[in-house]
mmCIF file of C-alpha atoms in Angstrom:
data_model
loop_
_atom_site.group_PDB
_atom_site.id
_atom_site.type_symbol
_atom_site.label_atom_id
_atom_site.label_comp_id
_atom_site.label_asym_id
_atom_site.label_seq_id
_atom_site.Cartn_x
_atom_site.Cartn_y
_atom_site.Cartn_z
ATOM 1 C CA MET I 23 -85.478 -106.453 -49.692
ATOM 2 C CA THR I 24 -85.935 -105.533 -53.348
ATOM 3 C CA ALA I 25 -88.332 -102.808 -54.463
ATOM 4 C CA GLY I 26 -90.618 -105.555 -55.792
ATOM 5 C CA THR I 27 -90.977 -107.420 -52.510
ATOM 6 C CA ALA I 28 -91.347 -104.123 -50.624
ATOM 7 C CA ALA I 29 -94.274 -103.234 -52.864
ATOM 8 C CA THR I 30 -95.813 -106.693 -52.362
ATOM 9 C CA ASP I 31 -95.347 -106.305 -48.633
ATOM 10 C CA THR I 32 -97.043 -102.889 -48.614
ATOM 11 C CA ARG I 33 -99.932 -104.207 -50.696
ATOM 12 C CA SER I 34 -100.460 -107.110 -48.325
ATOM 13 C CA ARG I 35 -100.219 -104.875 -45.222
ATOM 14 C CA LEU I 36 -102.623 -102.479 -46.900
ATOM 15 C CA LEU I 37 -105.212 -105.243 -47.404
ATOM 16 C CA ASP I 38 -104.839 -106.477 -43.810
ATOM 17 C CA THR I 39 -105.278 -102.937 -42.522
ATOM 18 C CA ALA I 40 -108.247 -102.294 -44.808
ATOM 19 C CA LEU I 41 -110.019 -105.452 -43.585
ATOM 20 C CA ARG I 42 -109.450 -104.442 -39.965
ATOM 21 C CA LEU I 43 -110.746 -100.908 -40.546
ATOM 22 C CA PHE I 44 -113.711 -102.204 -42.593
ATOM 23 C CA SER I 45 -114.586 -104.503 -39.676
ATOM 24 C CA GLU I 46 -114.470 -101.612 -37.223
ATOM 25 C CA HIS I 47 -116.132 -98.871 -39.272
ATOM 26 C CA GLY I 48 -117.860 -100.702 -42.135
ATOM 27 C CA VAL I 49 -116.744 -100.362 -45.755
ATOM 28 C CA GLU I 50 -118.880 -97.225 -46.078
ATOM 29 C CA GLY I 51 -117.318 -95.632 -43.002
ATOM 30 C CA THR I 52 -113.692 -96.243 -44.032
ATOM 31 C CA SER I 53 -111.805 -93.793 -46.280
ATOM 32 C CA LEU I 54 -108.575 -94.195 -48.255
ATOM 33 C CA GLN I 55 -107.164 -91.499 -45.959
ATOM 34 C CA MET I 56 -107.965 -93.591 -42.867
ATOM 35 C CA ILE I 57 -106.199 -96.589 -44.416
ATOM 36 C CA ALA I 58 -103.165 -94.439 -45.279
ATOM 37 C CA ASP I 59 -103.060 -92.943 -41.767
ATOM 38 C CA GLU I 60 -103.332 -96.354 -40.120
ATOM 39 C CA LEU I 61 -100.485 -97.667 -42.295
ATOM 40 C CA GLY I 62 -98.404 -94.557 -41.656
ATOM 41 C CA VAL I 63 -98.048 -93.826 -45.388
ATOM 42 C CA THR I 64 -99.287 -91.049 -47.656
ATOM 43 C CA LYS I 65 -102.530 -91.277 -49.584
ATOM 44 C CA ALA I 66 -100.345 -91.283 -52.732
ATOM 45 C CA ALA I 67 -98.760 -94.528 -51.542
ATOM 46 C CA VAL I 68 -102.216 -96.092 -51.273
ATOM 47 C CA TYR I 69 -103.099 -94.764 -54.750
ATOM 48 C CA TYR I 70 -99.992 -96.474 -56.094
ATOM 49 C CA HIS I 71 -101.706 -99.805 -55.389
ATOM 50 C CA PHE I 72 -105.433 -99.028 -55.680
ATOM 51 C CA LYS I 73 -107.317 -96.222 -57.381
ATOM 52 C CA THR I 74 -110.590 -96.598 -55.450
ATOM 53 C CA LYS I 75 -111.967 -98.052 -52.230
ATOM 54 C CA ASP I 76 -113.989 -100.400 -54.396
ATOM 55 C CA GLU I 77 -110.748 -101.859 -55.780
ATOM 56 C CA ILE I 78 -109.444 -102.355 -52.239
ATOM 57 C CA THR I 79 -112.676 -104.017 -51.128
ATOM 58 C CA GLU I 80 -112.502 -106.350 -54.103
ATOM 59 C CA ALA I 81 -108.849 -107.178 -53.404
ATOM 60 C CA VAL I 82 -109.670 -107.886 -49.728
ATOM 61 C CA ALA I 83 -112.308 -110.456 -50.733
ATOM 62 C CA ALA I 84 -110.684 -111.906 -53.868
ATOM 63 C CA PRO I 85 -108.297 -114.416 -52.221
ATOM 64 C CA ALA I 86 -111.170 -116.112 -50.363
ATOM 65 C CA VAL I 87 -113.196 -116.553 -53.567
ATOM 66 C CA GLN I 88 -110.124 -117.830 -55.407
ATOM 67 C CA GLU I 89 -109.353 -120.263 -52.589
ATOM 68 C CA LEU I 90 -112.905 -121.588 -52.675
ATOM 69 C CA GLY I 91 -112.304 -122.484 -56.311
ATOM 70 C CA GLN I 92 -109.066 -124.274 -55.455
ATOM 71 C CA ILE I 93 -110.766 -126.252 -52.686
ATOM 72 C CA ALA I 94 -113.349 -127.599 -55.138
ATOM 73 C CA GLU I 95 -110.637 -128.417 -57.665
ATOM 74 C CA GLU I 96 -108.538 -130.318 -55.110
ATOM 75 C CA ALA I 97 -111.596 -132.202 -53.837
ATOM 76 C CA ARG I 98 -112.562 -133.311 -57.341
ATOM 77 C CA LYS I 99 -109.243 -135.181 -57.619
ATOM 78 C CA LYS I 100 -110.302 -137.665 -54.919
ATOM 79 C CA ARG I 101 -111.509 -141.017 -56.202
ATOM 80 C CA SER I 102 -114.651 -141.764 -54.164
ATOM 81 C CA ARG I 103 -117.651 -139.437 -53.774
ATOM 82 C CA GLY I 104 -117.296 -139.742 -49.983
ATOM 83 C CA ALA I 105 -113.665 -138.614 -50.060
ATOM 84 C CA GLN I 106 -114.575 -135.730 -52.385
ATOM 85 C CA ILE I 107 -117.287 -134.538 -50.005
ATOM 86 C CA ASP I 108 -115.039 -134.880 -46.942
ATOM 87 C CA GLN I 109 -112.212 -132.999 -48.631
ATOM 88 C CA ALA I 110 -114.494 -130.193 -49.852
ATOM 89 C CA LEU I 111 -116.145 -129.844 -46.444
ATOM 90 C CA THR I 112 -112.814 -129.802 -44.611
ATOM 91 C CA GLY I 113 -111.385 -127.206 -47.004
ATOM 92 C CA PHE I 114 -114.509 -125.057 -46.790
ATOM 93 C CA VAL I 115 -114.524 -125.098 -42.978
ATOM 94 C CA GLU I 116 -110.785 -124.330 -42.930
ATOM 95 C CA LEU I 117 -111.424 -121.315 -45.166
ATOM 96 C CA ILE I 118 -114.279 -120.138 -42.925
ATOM 97 C CA VAL I 119 -112.139 -120.394 -39.794
ATOM 98 C CA ARG I 120 -109.203 -118.554 -41.378
ATOM 99 C CA GLN I 121 -111.374 -115.871 -42.961
ATOM 100 C CA ARG I 122 -113.686 -115.254 -40.011
ATOM 101 C CA LEU I 123 -113.139 -111.505 -39.984
ATOM 102 C CA LEU I 124 -113.981 -111.203 -43.690
ATOM 103 C CA LEU I 125 -117.027 -113.471 -43.330
ATOM 104 C CA GLY I 126 -118.347 -111.538 -40.353
ATOM 105 C CA LEU I 127 -117.985 -108.362 -42.392
ATOM 106 C CA TYR I 128 -119.732 -109.934 -45.382
ATOM 107 C CA ASN I 129 -122.588 -111.175 -43.198
ATOM 108 C CA ARG I 130 -123.441 -107.702 -41.905
ATOM 109 C CA ASP I 131 -121.913 -105.043 -44.183
ATOM 110 C CA PRO I 132 -123.851 -103.938 -47.301
ATOM 111 C CA GLY I 133 -120.674 -102.458 -48.852
ATOM 112 C CA MET I 134 -118.819 -105.782 -48.635
ATOM 113 C CA GLN I 135 -121.906 -107.726 -49.762
ATOM 114 C CA ARG I 136 -122.218 -105.591 -52.874
ATOM 115 C CA VAL I 137 -118.609 -106.228 -53.888
ATOM 116 C CA VAL I 138 -118.507 -109.948 -53.026
ATOM 117 C CA ASN I 139 -121.872 -110.633 -54.677
ATOM 118 C CA ARG I 140 -120.653 -108.837 -57.802
ATOM 119 C CA THR I 141 -117.544 -111.059 -57.782
ATOM 120 C CA LEU I 142 -119.638 -114.197 -57.257
ATOM 121 C CA GLN I 143 -122.013 -113.207 -60.063
ATOM 122 C CA ALA I 144 -119.155 -112.676 -62.550
ATOM 123 C CA PRO I 145 -118.377 -115.715 -64.772
ATOM 124 C CA HIS I 146 -115.388 -116.837 -62.663
ATOM 125 C CA GLY I 147 -117.425 -116.481 -59.450
ATOM 126 C CA GLU I 148 -120.286 -118.517 -60.919
ATOM 127 C CA ASP I 149 -117.769 -121.230 -61.832
ATOM 128 C CA VAL I 150 -116.460 -121.265 -58.263
ATOM 129 C CA LYS I 151 -119.932 -121.595 -56.774
ATOM 130 C CA THR I 152 -120.944 -124.263 -59.275
ATOM 131 C CA GLY I 153 -117.684 -126.149 -58.645
ATOM 132 C CA MET I 154 -118.257 -126.286 -54.893
ATOM 133 C CA LYS I 155 -121.926 -127.206 -55.257
ATOM 134 C CA THR I 156 -121.123 -129.965 -57.728
ATOM 135 C CA VAL I 157 -118.394 -131.528 -55.619
ATOM 136 C CA LEU I 158 -120.638 -131.503 -52.514
ATOM 137 C CA ALA I 159 -124.012 -132.432 -54.046
ATOM 138 C CA GLY I 160 -122.856 -134.343 -57.154
ATOM 139 C CA GLU I 161 -123.611 -133.721 -60.826
ATOM 140 C CA ASP I 162 -127.307 -133.157 -61.467
ATOM 141 C CA PRO I 163 -128.235 -133.383 -57.754
ATOM 142 C CA SER I 164 -131.681 -134.124 -56.371
ATOM 143 C CA LEU I 165 -133.549 -131.127 -54.955
ATOM 144 C CA ALA I 166 -133.023 -132.553 -51.457
ATOM 145 C CA ASP I 167 -129.244 -132.665 -51.960
ATOM 146 C CA ALA I 168 -129.127 -129.203 -53.529
ATOM 147 C CA ILE I 169 -131.021 -127.712 -50.572
ATOM 148 C CA THR I 170 -128.816 -129.556 -48.079
ATOM 149 C CA VAL I 171 -125.694 -128.131 -49.713
ATOM 150 C CA HIS I 172 -127.273 -124.669 -49.660
ATOM 151 C CA VAL I 173 -127.882 -125.050 -45.903
ATOM 152 C CA VAL I 174 -124.284 -126.243 -45.389
ATOM 153 C CA PHE I 175 -122.822 -123.320 -47.348
ATOM 154 C CA THR I 176 -124.832 -120.545 -45.801
ATOM 155 C CA GLY I 177 -125.303 -121.988 -42.313
ATOM 156 C CA LEU I 178 -121.625 -122.762 -41.703
ATOM 157 C CA ALA I 179 -120.510 -119.435 -43.178
ATOM 158 C CA MET I 180 -123.009 -117.453 -41.096
ATOM 159 C CA ALA I 181 -122.134 -119.309 -37.882
ATOM 160 C CA GLY I 182 -118.379 -119.074 -38.540
ATOM 161 C CA GLY I 183 -118.570 -115.332 -39.085
ATOM 162 C CA ALA I 184 -120.998 -114.630 -36.226
ATOM 163 C CA PRO I 185 -119.700 -112.026 -33.755
ATOM 164 C CA GLU I 186 -120.775 -114.144 -30.771
ATOM 165 C CA TYR I 187 -118.220 -116.809 -31.737
ATOM 166 C CA ALA I 188 -115.380 -114.413 -32.582
ATOM 167 C CA GLY I 189 -113.643 -115.283 -29.302
ATOM 168 C CA ILE I 190 -113.599 -119.057 -29.880
ATOM 169 C CA ASP I 191 -110.230 -120.547 -30.808
ATOM 170 C CA ASP I 192 -109.758 -121.927 -34.316
ATOM 171 C CA ASP I 193 -109.596 -125.615 -33.338
ATOM 172 C CA THR I 194 -112.860 -125.538 -31.399
ATOM 173 C CA LEU I 195 -114.742 -123.612 -34.064
ATOM 174 C CA ARG I 196 -113.384 -125.906 -36.789
ATOM 175 C CA GLU I 197 -114.491 -129.014 -34.894
ATOM 176 C CA HIS I 198 -118.046 -127.775 -34.305
ATOM 177 C CA LEU I 199 -118.520 -126.539 -37.879
ATOM 178 C CA LEU I 200 -117.188 -129.824 -39.257
ATOM 179 C CA ASP I 201 -119.575 -131.759 -36.999
ATOM 180 C CA ALA I 202 -122.561 -129.736 -38.191
ATOM 181 C CA GLY I 203 -121.498 -130.118 -41.826
ATOM 182 C CA ARG I 204 -121.006 -133.886 -41.484
ATOM 183 C CA ARG I 205 -124.414 -134.366 -39.878
ATOM 184 C CA LEU I 206 -126.058 -132.433 -42.694
ATOM 185 C CA LEU I 207 -124.164 -134.254 -45.437
ATOM 186 C CA GLY I 208 -124.503 -137.650 -43.752
ATOM 187 C CA ARG I 209 -120.733 -138.150 -43.468
ATOM 188 C CA PRO I 210 -119.110 -140.112 -40.608
ATOM 189 C CA ARG I 211 -116.574 -138.536 -38.270
ATOM 190 C CA PRO I 212 -113.080 -139.543 -39.353
ATOM 191 C CA LYS I 213 -111.022 -141.853 -37.183
ATOM 192 C CA ARG I 214 -108.611 -139.824 -35.094
ATOM 193 C CA PRO I 215 -105.298 -139.739 -36.984
ATOM 194 C CA SER I 216 -102.451 -141.372 -35.046
ATOM 195 C CA HIS I 217 -99.715 -138.950 -34.093
ATOM 196 C CA GLY I 218 -97.239 -141.738 -33.300
ATOM 197 C CA GLY I 219 -94.819 -140.382 -35.887
ATOM 198 C CA MET F 24 -168.119 -103.552 -44.439
ATOM 199 C CA THR F 25 -167.629 -100.983 -41.661
ATOM 200 C CA ALA F 26 -165.135 -98.126 -41.937
ATOM 201 C CA GLY F 27 -162.918 -99.990 -39.431
ATOM 202 C CA THR F 28 -162.646 -103.195 -41.423
ATOM 203 C CA ALA F 29 -162.160 -101.191 -44.634
ATOM 204 C CA ALA F 30 -159.166 -99.457 -43.019
ATOM 205 C CA THR F 31 -157.774 -102.801 -41.815
ATOM 206 C CA ASP F 32 -158.262 -104.206 -45.269
ATOM 207 C CA THR F 33 -156.449 -101.255 -46.896
ATOM 208 C CA ARG F 34 -153.596 -101.544 -44.390
ATOM 209 C CA SER F 35 -153.198 -105.235 -45.107
ATOM 210 C CA ARG F 36 -153.384 -104.725 -48.890
ATOM 211 C CA LEU F 37 -150.874 -101.911 -48.522
ATOM 212 C CA LEU F 38 -148.385 -104.191 -46.747
ATOM 213 C CA ASP F 39 -148.828 -106.973 -49.323
ATOM 214 C CA THR F 40 -148.275 -104.480 -52.133
ATOM 215 C CA ALA F 41 -145.245 -102.944 -50.395
ATOM 216 C CA LEU F 42 -143.617 -106.369 -49.940
ATOM 217 C CA ARG F 43 -144.184 -107.176 -53.605
ATOM 218 C CA LEU F 44 -142.744 -103.841 -54.779
ATOM 219 C CA PHE F 45 -139.809 -104.127 -52.332
ATOM 220 C CA SER F 46 -139.058 -107.574 -53.792
ATOM 221 C CA GLU F 47 -139.081 -106.173 -57.324
ATOM 222 C CA HIS F 48 -137.283 -102.849 -56.821
ATOM 223 C CA GLY F 49 -135.603 -103.167 -53.417
ATOM 224 C CA VAL F 50 -136.683 -101.111 -50.385
ATOM 225 C CA GLU F 51 -134.429 -98.260 -51.567
ATOM 226 C CA GLY F 52 -135.957 -98.277 -55.041
ATOM 227 C CA THR F 53 -139.594 -98.202 -53.883
ATOM 228 C CA SER F 54 -141.363 -94.918 -53.100
ATOM 229 C CA LEU F 55 -144.586 -94.207 -51.205
ATOM 230 C CA GLN F 56 -145.915 -92.865 -54.523
ATOM 231 C CA MET F 57 -145.225 -96.212 -56.229
ATOM 232 C CA ILE F 58 -147.093 -98.035 -53.473
ATOM 233 C CA ALA F 59 -150.043 -95.624 -53.775
ATOM 234 C CA ASP F 60 -150.114 -95.985 -57.588
ATOM 235 C CA GLU F 61 -149.992 -99.773 -57.396
ATOM 236 C CA LEU F 62 -152.865 -99.791 -54.887
ATOM 237 C CA GLY F 63 -154.817 -97.286 -56.956
ATOM 238 C CA VAL F 64 -155.137 -94.862 -54.032
ATOM 239 C CA THR F 65 -153.787 -91.380 -53.338
ATOM 240 C CA LYS F 66 -150.538 -90.786 -51.497
ATOM 241 C CA ALA F 67 -152.693 -89.221 -48.747
ATOM 242 C CA ALA F 68 -154.412 -92.586 -48.276
ATOM 243 C CA VAL F 69 -150.997 -94.205 -47.727
ATOM 244 C CA TYR F 70 -150.048 -91.419 -45.288
ATOM 245 C CA TYR F 71 -153.210 -92.174 -43.330
ATOM 246 C CA HIS F 72 -151.627 -95.502 -42.348
ATOM 247 C CA PHE F 73 -147.874 -94.814 -42.426
ATOM 248 C CA LYS F 74 -145.852 -91.610 -42.242
ATOM 249 C CA THR F 75 -142.605 -92.972 -43.728
ATOM 250 C CA LYS F 76 -141.316 -95.833 -45.851
ATOM 251 C CA ASP F 77 -139.372 -96.955 -42.795
ATOM 252 C CA GLU F 78 -142.647 -97.459 -40.931
ATOM 253 C CA ILE F 79 -144.001 -99.526 -43.822
ATOM 254 C CA THR F 80 -140.841 -101.633 -43.969
ATOM 255 C CA GLU F 81 -141.088 -102.265 -40.234
ATOM 256 C CA ALA F 82 -144.767 -103.190 -40.515
ATOM 257 C CA VAL F 83 -144.010 -105.588 -43.388
ATOM 258 C CA ALA F 84 -141.462 -107.465 -41.253
ATOM 259 C CA ALA F 85 -143.102 -107.187 -37.823
ATOM 260 C CA PRO F 86 -145.605 -110.090 -38.105
ATOM 261 C CA ALA F 87 -142.793 -112.569 -38.900
ATOM 262 C CA VAL F 88 -140.773 -111.512 -35.846
ATOM 263 C CA GLN F 89 -143.866 -111.646 -33.657
ATOM 264 C CA GLU F 90 -144.771 -115.087 -34.976
ATOM 265 C CA LEU F 91 -141.256 -116.348 -34.250
ATOM 266 C CA GLY F 92 -141.849 -115.383 -30.626
ATOM 267 C CA GLN F 93 -145.178 -117.234 -30.567
ATOM 268 C CA ILE F 94 -143.573 -120.354 -32.042
ATOM 269 C CA ALA F 95 -141.024 -120.477 -29.213
ATOM 270 C CA GLU F 96 -143.745 -119.899 -26.633
ATOM 271 C CA GLU F 97 -145.924 -122.692 -28.006
ATOM 272 C CA ALA F 98 -142.968 -125.073 -28.190
ATOM 273 C CA ARG F 99 -142.019 -124.409 -24.561
ATOM 274 C CA LYS F 100 -145.396 -125.794 -23.464
ATOM 275 C CA LYS F 101 -144.476 -129.289 -24.656
ATOM 276 C CA ARG F 102 -143.382 -131.697 -21.924
ATOM 277 C CA SER F 103 -140.286 -133.424 -23.323
ATOM 278 C CA ARG F 104 -137.219 -131.690 -24.743
ATOM 279 C CA GLY F 105 -137.601 -133.734 -27.930
ATOM 280 C CA ALA F 106 -141.180 -132.590 -28.440
ATOM 281 C CA GLN F 107 -140.152 -128.984 -27.749
ATOM 282 C CA ILE F 108 -137.422 -129.162 -30.390
ATOM 283 C CA ASP F 109 -139.715 -130.836 -32.945
ATOM 284 C CA GLN F 110 -142.434 -128.279 -32.370
ATOM 285 C CA ALA F 111 -140.031 -125.316 -32.612
ATOM 286 C CA LEU F 112 -138.411 -126.684 -35.772
ATOM 287 C CA THR F 113 -141.768 -127.393 -37.431
ATOM 288 C CA GLY F 114 -143.047 -123.927 -36.565
ATOM 289 C CA PHE F 115 -139.855 -122.269 -37.761
ATOM 290 C CA VAL F 116 -139.892 -124.104 -41.096
ATOM 291 C CA GLU F 117 -143.592 -123.306 -41.529
ATOM 292 C CA LEU F 118 -142.813 -119.622 -40.988
ATOM 293 C CA ILE F 119 -139.941 -119.773 -43.502
ATOM 294 C CA VAL F 120 -142.121 -121.394 -46.150
ATOM 295 C CA ARG F 121 -144.974 -118.916 -45.642
ATOM 296 C CA GLN F 122 -142.676 -115.879 -45.517
ATOM 297 C CA ARG F 123 -140.361 -116.821 -48.387
ATOM 298 C CA LEU F 124 -140.773 -113.530 -50.199
ATOM 299 C CA LEU F 125 -139.886 -111.530 -47.073
ATOM 300 C CA LEU F 126 -136.936 -113.811 -46.289
ATOM 301 C CA GLY F 127 -135.552 -113.568 -49.800
ATOM 302 C CA LEU F 128 -135.781 -109.794 -49.536
ATOM 303 C CA TYR F 129 -134.087 -109.821 -46.131
ATOM 304 C CA ASN F 130 -131.286 -112.057 -47.428
ATOM 305 C CA ARG F 131 -130.313 -109.641 -50.206
ATOM 306 C CA ASP F 132 -131.713 -106.167 -49.487
ATOM 307 C CA PRO F 133 -129.706 -103.791 -47.251
ATOM 308 C CA GLY F 134 -132.797 -101.634 -46.627
ATOM 309 C CA MET F 135 -134.789 -104.579 -45.261
ATOM 310 C CA GLN F 136 -131.773 -105.876 -43.315
ATOM 311 C CA ARG F 137 -131.354 -102.523 -41.576
ATOM 312 C CA VAL F 138 -134.976 -102.466 -40.426
ATOM 313 C CA VAL F 139 -135.235 -106.141 -39.417
ATOM 314 C CA ASN F 140 -131.887 -106.090 -37.599
ATOM 315 C CA ARG F 141 -133.004 -102.976 -35.710
ATOM 316 C CA THR F 142 -136.204 -104.829 -34.713
ATOM 317 C CA LEU F 143 -134.238 -107.916 -33.654
ATOM 318 C CA GLN F 144 -131.800 -105.801 -31.632
ATOM 319 C CA ALA F 145 -134.596 -104.046 -29.724
ATOM 320 C CA PRO F 146 -135.475 -105.638 -26.335
ATOM 321 C CA HIS F 147 -138.512 -107.510 -27.698
ATOM 322 C CA GLY F 148 -136.499 -108.799 -30.664
ATOM 323 C CA GLU F 149 -133.704 -110.009 -28.379
ATOM 324 C CA ASP F 150 -136.325 -111.864 -26.311
ATOM 325 C CA VAL F 151 -137.670 -113.532 -29.439
ATOM 326 C CA LYS F 152 -134.198 -114.674 -30.561
ATOM 327 C CA THR F 153 -133.290 -115.875 -27.081
ATOM 328 C CA GLY F 154 -136.627 -117.689 -26.779
ATOM 329 C CA MET F 155 -136.086 -119.617 -30.011
ATOM 330 C CA LYS F 156 -132.451 -120.398 -29.210
ATOM 331 C CA THR F 157 -133.337 -121.624 -25.735
ATOM 332 C CA VAL F 158 -136.135 -123.889 -26.873
ATOM 333 C CA LEU F 159 -133.930 -125.433 -29.596
ATOM 334 C CA ALA F 160 -130.582 -125.634 -27.772
ATOM 335 C CA GLY F 161 -131.773 -125.804 -24.147
ATOM 336 C CA GLU F 162 -130.974 -123.558 -21.197
ATOM 337 C CA ASP F 163 -127.244 -122.896 -20.874
ATOM 338 C CA PRO F 164 -126.365 -124.886 -24.031
ATOM 339 C CA SER F 165 -122.958 -126.323 -24.867
ATOM 340 C CA LEU F 166 -120.993 -124.436 -27.506
ATOM 341 C CA ALA F 167 -121.612 -127.327 -29.923
ATOM 342 C CA ASP F 168 -125.382 -127.041 -29.450
ATOM 343 C CA ALA F 169 -125.349 -123.250 -29.718
ATOM 344 C CA ILE F 170 -123.431 -123.418 -33.008
ATOM 345 C CA THR F 171 -125.731 -126.144 -34.347
ATOM 346 C CA VAL F 172 -128.778 -123.993 -33.621
ATOM 347 C CA HIS F 173 -127.070 -121.042 -35.312
ATOM 348 C CA VAL F 174 -126.511 -123.182 -38.417
ATOM 349 C CA VAL F 175 -130.162 -124.333 -38.338
ATOM 350 C CA PHE F 176 -131.482 -120.783 -38.014
ATOM 351 C CA THR F 177 -129.379 -119.163 -40.672
ATOM 352 C CA GLY F 178 -129.007 -122.100 -43.063
ATOM 353 C CA LEU F 179 -132.717 -122.932 -43.253
ATOM 354 C CA ALA F 180 -133.688 -119.261 -43.541
ATOM 355 C CA MET F 181 -131.141 -118.614 -46.314
ATOM 356 C CA ALA F 182 -132.118 -121.739 -48.259
ATOM 357 C CA GLY F 183 -135.844 -121.075 -47.806
ATOM 358 C CA GLY F 184 -135.507 -117.519 -49.110
ATOM 359 C CA ALA F 185 -133.078 -118.366 -51.944
ATOM 360 C CA PRO F 186 -134.304 -117.198 -55.374
ATOM 361 C CA GLU F 187 -133.327 -120.535 -56.978
ATOM 362 C CA TYR F 188 -135.977 -122.313 -54.880
ATOM 363 C CA ALA F 189 -138.711 -119.698 -55.324
ATOM 364 C CA GLY F 190 -140.523 -121.954 -57.795
ATOM 365 C CA ILE F 191 -140.700 -124.994 -55.503
ATOM 366 C CA ASP F 192 -144.116 -125.730 -54.013
ATOM 367 C CA ASP F 193 -144.614 -125.242 -50.268
ATOM 368 C CA ASP F 194 -144.933 -128.946 -49.364
ATOM 369 C CA THR F 195 -141.689 -129.940 -51.088
ATOM 370 C CA LEU F 196 -139.698 -127.048 -49.639
ATOM 371 C CA ARG F 197 -141.121 -127.716 -46.175
ATOM 372 C CA GLU F 198 -140.161 -131.381 -46.335
ATOM 373 C CA HIS F 199 -136.555 -130.708 -47.403
ATOM 374 C CA LEU F 200 -136.002 -127.943 -44.854
ATOM 375 C CA LEU F 201 -137.447 -130.125 -42.088
ATOM 376 C CA ASP F 202 -135.162 -132.993 -43.135
ATOM 377 C CA ALA F 203 -132.084 -130.770 -43.014
ATOM 378 C CA GLY F 204 -133.121 -129.334 -39.646
ATOM 379 C CA ARG F 205 -133.772 -132.774 -38.166
ATOM 380 C CA ARG F 206 -130.402 -134.092 -39.318
ATOM 381 C CA LEU F 207 -128.648 -131.117 -37.736
ATOM 382 C CA LEU F 208 -130.582 -131.348 -34.484
ATOM 383 C CA GLY F 209 -130.407 -135.144 -34.341
ATOM 384 C CA ARG F 210 -134.178 -135.589 -34.394
ATOM 385 C CA PRO F 211 -135.902 -138.611 -35.972
ATOM 386 C CA ARG F 212 -138.404 -138.251 -38.807
ATOM 387 C CA PRO F 213 -141.906 -138.491 -37.417
ATOM 388 C CA LYS F 214 -144.058 -141.486 -38.263
ATOM 389 C CA ARG F 215 -146.409 -140.609 -41.104
ATOM 390 C CA PRO F 216 -149.710 -139.589 -39.515
ATOM 391 C CA SER F 217 -152.548 -141.901 -40.493
ATOM 392 C CA HIS F 218 -155.225 -140.195 -42.533
ATOM 393 C CA GLY F 219 -157.726 -143.040 -42.017
ATOM 394 C CA GLY F 220 -159.971 -141.119 -39.609
#
């Protein structure tokens, strides 16, 4: 392993550890020292990557926001409006399922909300939100469609991050969230893909 | 006006004023002095009704929680499951529309979240949540139904309290939220009531 990949590895372990500690103690209740202790490194090693807890919190949330932008971009490449909506919904639900811990934290932790909302209110974050809304509701949507998309966004994210569903396996949660999203958006269930090879 | 109704009137004006100031400055950024100044009374007059800002915050949110409980109770009296669901959904949406300012505050303000979540986690609050969930999803619901109801609850409340829809009139917002709720819960749109009578 080169020094470069070791540093990348530490950074990624640091973010995983930070998210876990944030989930247990809240962002407010977690210190850089606690993160260092949990990783078994010195506080200086943490400082090498991040100067403040705020920077760590931002780095924990950033990949999810970035991915949301990519999902919208991918979905826009589909030809029909229906396929765009299906692709965006599937990608969004996949992101929710994979980022359940982060979502649960965002739904209840003021420290995480402050950082994520700041990210979403920055120009890039606004673009991401607008991109997802546009691909789901269309350009210049009716009020009815805009509100429906708002319900999809917030309802699926809140349900996916809810502590009472933390024990559900990914496949089951994904299926139920997709069902709810399709009903709201008026999309049919896809035909079961054949696995005949 | 008797002294009793004057006190009730002051209390009710105090809560209206507090909600408005909370919405403008956040719960954290609002002081008892600001509330007194806005009402044109002394701080002692505020103290006559509430000892702390926490008590005011609780009193601002309490009627909505109580009403949620009444909605579930009323809905349970209906004979058919369909009528129970329709009644609970209609009541819930009505509450959202009427309490938009409070909901918007709850959706973004950590101070209001702390107080409302504490109320909802107390035994009475748990009863209210369980009552609404049971009337919408049924006794011993499937996971799919439980998740759907979670999406309805959170999605409609978030959309109803969203600042971007603050300018929409009550009737329009009500109609769109009801539509989204009905699609999620698989309920038909009611026949338009005749106004011939």
